[in-house]
Each structure stands twice: as structure tokens, then as C-alpha cells.
Short mmCIF file of C-alpha atoms in Angstrom, two decimals:
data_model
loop_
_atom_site.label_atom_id
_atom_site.label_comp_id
_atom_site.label_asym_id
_atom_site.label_seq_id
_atom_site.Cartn_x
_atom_site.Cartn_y
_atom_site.Cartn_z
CA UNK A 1 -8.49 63.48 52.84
CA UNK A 2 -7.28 66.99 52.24
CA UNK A 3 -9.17 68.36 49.52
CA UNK A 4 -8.08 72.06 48.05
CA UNK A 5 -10.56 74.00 46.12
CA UNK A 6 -10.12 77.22 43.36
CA UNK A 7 -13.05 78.87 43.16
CA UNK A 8 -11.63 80.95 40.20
CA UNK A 9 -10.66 79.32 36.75
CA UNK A 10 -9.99 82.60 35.08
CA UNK A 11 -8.73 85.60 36.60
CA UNK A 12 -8.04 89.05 34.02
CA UNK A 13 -5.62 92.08 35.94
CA UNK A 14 -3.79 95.23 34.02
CA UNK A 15 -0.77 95.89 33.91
CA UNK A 16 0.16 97.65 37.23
CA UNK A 17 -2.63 96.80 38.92
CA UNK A 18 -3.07 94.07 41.54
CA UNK A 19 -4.94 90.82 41.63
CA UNK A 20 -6.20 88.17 44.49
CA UNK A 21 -6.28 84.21 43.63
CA UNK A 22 -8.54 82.41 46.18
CA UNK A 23 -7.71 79.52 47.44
CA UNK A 24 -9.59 77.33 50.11
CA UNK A 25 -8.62 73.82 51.79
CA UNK A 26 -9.86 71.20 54.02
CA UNK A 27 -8.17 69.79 56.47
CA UNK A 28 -8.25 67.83 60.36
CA UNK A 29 -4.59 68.41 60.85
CA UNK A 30 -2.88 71.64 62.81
CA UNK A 31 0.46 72.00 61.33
CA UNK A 32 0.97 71.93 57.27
CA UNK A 33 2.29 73.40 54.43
CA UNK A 34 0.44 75.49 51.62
CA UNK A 35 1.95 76.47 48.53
CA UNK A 36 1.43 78.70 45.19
CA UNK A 37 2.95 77.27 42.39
CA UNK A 38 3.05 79.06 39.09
CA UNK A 39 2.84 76.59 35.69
CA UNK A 40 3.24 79.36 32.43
CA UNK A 41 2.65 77.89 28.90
CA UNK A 42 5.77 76.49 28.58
CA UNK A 43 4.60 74.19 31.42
CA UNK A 44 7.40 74.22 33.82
CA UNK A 45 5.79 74.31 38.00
CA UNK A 46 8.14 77.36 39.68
CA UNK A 47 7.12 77.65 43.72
CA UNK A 48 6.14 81.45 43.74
CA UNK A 49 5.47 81.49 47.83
CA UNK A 50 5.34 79.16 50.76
CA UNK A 51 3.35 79.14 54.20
CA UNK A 52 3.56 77.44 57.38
CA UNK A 53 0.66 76.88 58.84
CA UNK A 54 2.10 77.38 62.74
CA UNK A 55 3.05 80.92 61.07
CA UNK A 56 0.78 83.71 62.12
CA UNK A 57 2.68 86.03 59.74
CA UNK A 58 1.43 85.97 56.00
CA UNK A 59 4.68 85.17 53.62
CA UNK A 60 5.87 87.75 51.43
CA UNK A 61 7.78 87.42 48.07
CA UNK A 62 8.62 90.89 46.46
CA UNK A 63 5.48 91.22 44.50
CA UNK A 64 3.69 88.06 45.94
CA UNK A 65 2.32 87.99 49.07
CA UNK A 66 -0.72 85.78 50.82
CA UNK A 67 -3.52 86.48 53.18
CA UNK A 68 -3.72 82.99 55.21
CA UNK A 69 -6.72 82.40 57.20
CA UNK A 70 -5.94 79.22 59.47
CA UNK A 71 -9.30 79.13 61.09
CA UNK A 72 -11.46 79.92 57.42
CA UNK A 73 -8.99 77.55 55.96
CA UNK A 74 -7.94 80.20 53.40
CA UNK A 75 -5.22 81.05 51.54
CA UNK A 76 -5.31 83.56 48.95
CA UNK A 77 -2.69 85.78 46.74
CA UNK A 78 -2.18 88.85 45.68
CA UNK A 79 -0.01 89.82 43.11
CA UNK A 80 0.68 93.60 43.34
CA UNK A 81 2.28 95.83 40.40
CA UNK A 82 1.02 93.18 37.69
CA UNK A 83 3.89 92.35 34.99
CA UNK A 84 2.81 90.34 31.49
CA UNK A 85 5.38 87.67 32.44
CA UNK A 86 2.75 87.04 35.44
CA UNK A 87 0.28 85.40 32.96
CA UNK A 88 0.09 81.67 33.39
CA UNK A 89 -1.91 78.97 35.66
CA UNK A 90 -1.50 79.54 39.01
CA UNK A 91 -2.00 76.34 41.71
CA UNK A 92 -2.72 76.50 45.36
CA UNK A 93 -0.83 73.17 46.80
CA UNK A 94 -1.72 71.56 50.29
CA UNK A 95 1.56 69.39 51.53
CA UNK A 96 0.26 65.56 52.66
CA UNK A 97 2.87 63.91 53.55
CA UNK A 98 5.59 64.76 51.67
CA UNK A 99 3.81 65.02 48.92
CA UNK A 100 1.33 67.85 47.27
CA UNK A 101 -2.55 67.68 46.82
CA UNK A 102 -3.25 70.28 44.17
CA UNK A 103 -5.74 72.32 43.45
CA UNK A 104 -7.54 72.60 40.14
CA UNK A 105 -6.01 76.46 39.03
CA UNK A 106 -6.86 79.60 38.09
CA UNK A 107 -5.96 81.20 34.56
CA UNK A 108 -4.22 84.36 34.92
CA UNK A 109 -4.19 86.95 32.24
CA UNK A 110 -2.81 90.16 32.07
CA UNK A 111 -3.90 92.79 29.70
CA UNK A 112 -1.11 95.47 28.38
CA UNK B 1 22.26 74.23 39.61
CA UNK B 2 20.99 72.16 36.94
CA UNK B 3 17.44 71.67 37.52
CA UNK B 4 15.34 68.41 36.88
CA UNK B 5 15.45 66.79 33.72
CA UNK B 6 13.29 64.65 31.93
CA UNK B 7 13.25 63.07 28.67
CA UNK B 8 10.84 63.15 26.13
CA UNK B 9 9.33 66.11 26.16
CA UNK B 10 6.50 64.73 23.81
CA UNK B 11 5.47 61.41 22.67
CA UNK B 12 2.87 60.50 21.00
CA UNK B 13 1.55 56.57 20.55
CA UNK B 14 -1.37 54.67 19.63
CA UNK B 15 -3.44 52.86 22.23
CA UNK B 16 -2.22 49.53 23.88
CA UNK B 17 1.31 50.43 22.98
CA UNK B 18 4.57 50.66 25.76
CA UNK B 19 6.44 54.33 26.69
CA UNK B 20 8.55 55.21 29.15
CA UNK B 21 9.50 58.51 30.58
CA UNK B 22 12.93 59.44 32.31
CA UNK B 23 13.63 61.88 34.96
CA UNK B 24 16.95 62.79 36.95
CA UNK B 25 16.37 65.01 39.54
CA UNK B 26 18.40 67.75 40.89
CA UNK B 27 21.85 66.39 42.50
CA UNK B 28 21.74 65.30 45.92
CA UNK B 29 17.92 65.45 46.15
CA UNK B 30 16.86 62.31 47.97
CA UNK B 31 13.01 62.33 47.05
CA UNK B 32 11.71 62.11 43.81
CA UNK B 33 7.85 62.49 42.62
CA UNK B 34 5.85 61.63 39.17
CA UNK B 35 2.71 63.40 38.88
CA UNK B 36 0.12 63.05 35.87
CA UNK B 37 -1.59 66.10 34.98
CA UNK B 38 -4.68 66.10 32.55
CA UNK B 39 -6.00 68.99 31.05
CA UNK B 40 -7.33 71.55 32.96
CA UNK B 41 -6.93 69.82 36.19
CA UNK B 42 -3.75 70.25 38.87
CA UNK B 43 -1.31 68.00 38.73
CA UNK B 44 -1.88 64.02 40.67
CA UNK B 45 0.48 62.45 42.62
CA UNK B 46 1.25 59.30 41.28
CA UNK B 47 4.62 57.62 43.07
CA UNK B 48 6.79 58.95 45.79
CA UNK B 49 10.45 57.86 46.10
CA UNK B 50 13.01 58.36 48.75
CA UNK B 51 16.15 57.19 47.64
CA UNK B 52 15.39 53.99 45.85
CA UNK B 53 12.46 52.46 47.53
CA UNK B 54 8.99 52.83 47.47
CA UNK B 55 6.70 55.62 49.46
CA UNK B 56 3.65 56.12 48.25
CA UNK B 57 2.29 54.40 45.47
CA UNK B 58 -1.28 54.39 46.09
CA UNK B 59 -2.45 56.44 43.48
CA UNK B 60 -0.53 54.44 40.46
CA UNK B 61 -2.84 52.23 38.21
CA UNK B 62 -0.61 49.30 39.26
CA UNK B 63 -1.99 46.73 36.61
CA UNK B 64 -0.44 49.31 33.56
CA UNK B 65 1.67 51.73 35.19
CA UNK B 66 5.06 51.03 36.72
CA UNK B 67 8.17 53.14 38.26
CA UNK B 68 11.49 52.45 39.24
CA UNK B 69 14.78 54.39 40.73
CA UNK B 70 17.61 52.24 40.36
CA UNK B 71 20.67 53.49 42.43
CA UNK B 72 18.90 56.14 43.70
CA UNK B 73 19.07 58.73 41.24
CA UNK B 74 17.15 58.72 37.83
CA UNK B 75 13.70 57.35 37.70
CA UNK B 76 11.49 55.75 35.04
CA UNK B 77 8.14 55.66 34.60
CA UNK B 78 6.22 53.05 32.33
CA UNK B 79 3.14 52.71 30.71
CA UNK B 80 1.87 49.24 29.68
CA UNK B 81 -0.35 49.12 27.69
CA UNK B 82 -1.33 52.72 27.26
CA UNK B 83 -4.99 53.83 27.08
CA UNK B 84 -6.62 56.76 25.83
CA UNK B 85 -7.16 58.36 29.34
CA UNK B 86 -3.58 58.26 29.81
CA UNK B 87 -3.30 61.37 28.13
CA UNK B 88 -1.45 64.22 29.64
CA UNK B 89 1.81 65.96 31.07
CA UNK B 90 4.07 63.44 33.09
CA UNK B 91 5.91 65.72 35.85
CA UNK B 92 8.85 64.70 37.74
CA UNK B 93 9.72 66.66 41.08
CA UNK B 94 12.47 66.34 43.25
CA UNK B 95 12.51 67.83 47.18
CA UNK B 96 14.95 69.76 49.58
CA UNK B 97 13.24 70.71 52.38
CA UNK B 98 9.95 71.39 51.87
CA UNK B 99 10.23 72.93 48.48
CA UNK B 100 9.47 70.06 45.72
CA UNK B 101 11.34 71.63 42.08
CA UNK B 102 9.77 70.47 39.18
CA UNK B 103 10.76 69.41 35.45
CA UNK B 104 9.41 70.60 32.35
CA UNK B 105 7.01 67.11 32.13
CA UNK B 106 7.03 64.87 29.12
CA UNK B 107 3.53 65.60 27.07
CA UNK B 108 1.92 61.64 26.39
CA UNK B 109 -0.49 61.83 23.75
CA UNK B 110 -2.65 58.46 23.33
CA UNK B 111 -4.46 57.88 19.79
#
């Protein structure tokens, strides 16, 4: 079973500044899809970034990018230039199948 | 591009009582997902559709909890009778590609 693990449940960044989520999984399969998905208060998921795992290049989104780590089975992001519509719960996603195995989050807050 | 839709967005019932929740997904999107997600936890994958049969149900408490996609398109999801550990944000997700798109959830609260 693919278990993912986040080893963070609160995270606190400035404005401006730039933050790192970590994010670790475990799998036995070679090719797979990780995911950060942001959930804000009002609740609704909204993908912020996507990896494939037969990728050696780390995805980049404007202000979002990762640092994947096939062989340490990590996959961290950073959030550069911090904005206050950042803060919300941010979820590292493992694809099985079609469907997702979620982590359990990290709390992001972002201080004026 | 409308996105997913689901209806209620909270409901609140006493224990050993019926709801249902509705979702239609995004048009044209072939698979459809519920998910439960209890506080402080990520969300659980509890049915997977493609078009209007069956995936994955493994992880649906089969003896109370019951979906259905008739035609295709919109899904329901049932709970019969409800218990306090039901509890939490219903999320429907449709997928194109490998990008699933979520709805807003329906918040079940179980007294």
C-alpha cells in the first residue's frame, strides 16, 4: 500500500519570504504521479503542481515549484514570494490507480 | 467551465437517520470520485466511477453507505443509517487526464 506522510502540521512564512512543505511517500512501483493540492478555508481542493515520477526535471508553477527526490521518495514545495491568499492546508497526493492516497496536511500561515 | 457541483453544502442530522449528497461533475468528465474527509486528516477515497459502473469501492462501509451514477453523469451518495463517525466533508472529484478537479464538499454533521 502506498502510504504518504507530512511530517509538518503547521508551517508559519512572511510575507515575501519563502517556505518548504515536506512531503515523503512509500512506494514499490517506478512510474506514478505526486501531487500538491491546496484546500483554503472555504474548503474547495485546487491542484497547485503536478509531477511525474519518470520526470527528472522538478515541476514549476510561477511561484510553486518542488524538489522531487525519486530515490529518498521525497517530494517537497516551496512557495517563493509568500502572498496572504497562500494561507490554507496544503496536501501532498500519491496517484494509485486512478485514484489519490492523501496525505494528512500541513497548515500554512502567513503573517503580514 | 463550470466546475463540479454538489448539493448540500451542509446538513446536519441526528444519528440513525438517511442523507444523501449530489454531485455533477464537470461536462464530459468520464470519472467521478467521493472522498470523506474528517477533521484534520486528508481526504479518503471512498468510490471510483467511470462512466456508470463501478471501480473501486473497497473503501465504502457497504452495509450503510451506498453510491450510484445513473446515465453517467451525476452521482449520489447515501448514508443509511448515519452514525456519529460519519462526520465530515463529502468531496466529489471528477478527472481529465491525470488532474482530478474537485467540488466544494457537502459538510455532514451527525448528532
Amino acid at each position: 500500500a502506498q502510504t504518504v506522510t507530512q511530517s509538518q502540521p503547521e508551517m508559519s512564512v512572511q510575507e515575501a519570504e519563502t517556505v518548504t512543505l515536506s512531503c515523503t511517500y512509500d512506494t514499490s512501483e517506478s512510474d506514478y504521479y505526486l501531487f500538491w493540492y491546496k484546500q483554503p478555508p472555504s474548503r474547495q481542493m485546487i491542484l497547485v503542481i503536478r509531477q511525474e515520477a519518470y520526470k527528472q526535471q522538478n515541476a514549476t508553477e510561477n511561484r510553486f515549484s518542488v524538489n522531487f527526490q525519486k530515490a529518498a521518495k521525497s517530494f517537497s514545495l516551496k512557495i517563493s514570494d509568500s502572498q496572504l491568499g497562500d494561507a490554507a492546508m496544503y496536501f501532498c497526493a500519491y496517484r494509485r490507480g486512478y485514484a489519490l492516497n492523501f496525505g494528512k496536511g500541513t497548515s500554512l500561515l502567513v503573517t503580514p | 467551465e463550470a466546475g463540479v457541483a454538489q448539493s448540500p453544502r451542509y446538513k446536519i442530522i441526528e444519528k440513525r437517520q438517511s442523507v444523501a449528497f449530489w454531485c455533477n461533475p464537470i461536462s464530459g468528465h468520464a470519472t467521478l470520485y467521493w472522498y470523506q474527509q474528517i477533521l484534520g486528516q486528508g481526504p479518503k477515497l471512498l468510490i471510483q466511477f467511470q462512466n456508470n459502473g463501478v471501480v473501486d469501492d473497497s473503501q465504502l462501509p457497504k452495509d450503510r453507505f451506498s453510491a450510484e451514477r445513473l446515465k453517467g453523469v451525476d452521482s449520489t451518495l447515501k448514508i443509511q443509517p448515519a452514525k456519529l463517525e460519519d462526520s465530515a466533508v463529502y468531496l466529489c472529484a471528477s478527472r481529465r487526464g491525470e488532474t482530478q478537479y474537485f467540488g466544494p464538499g457537502t459538510r455532514l454533521l451527525v448528532l
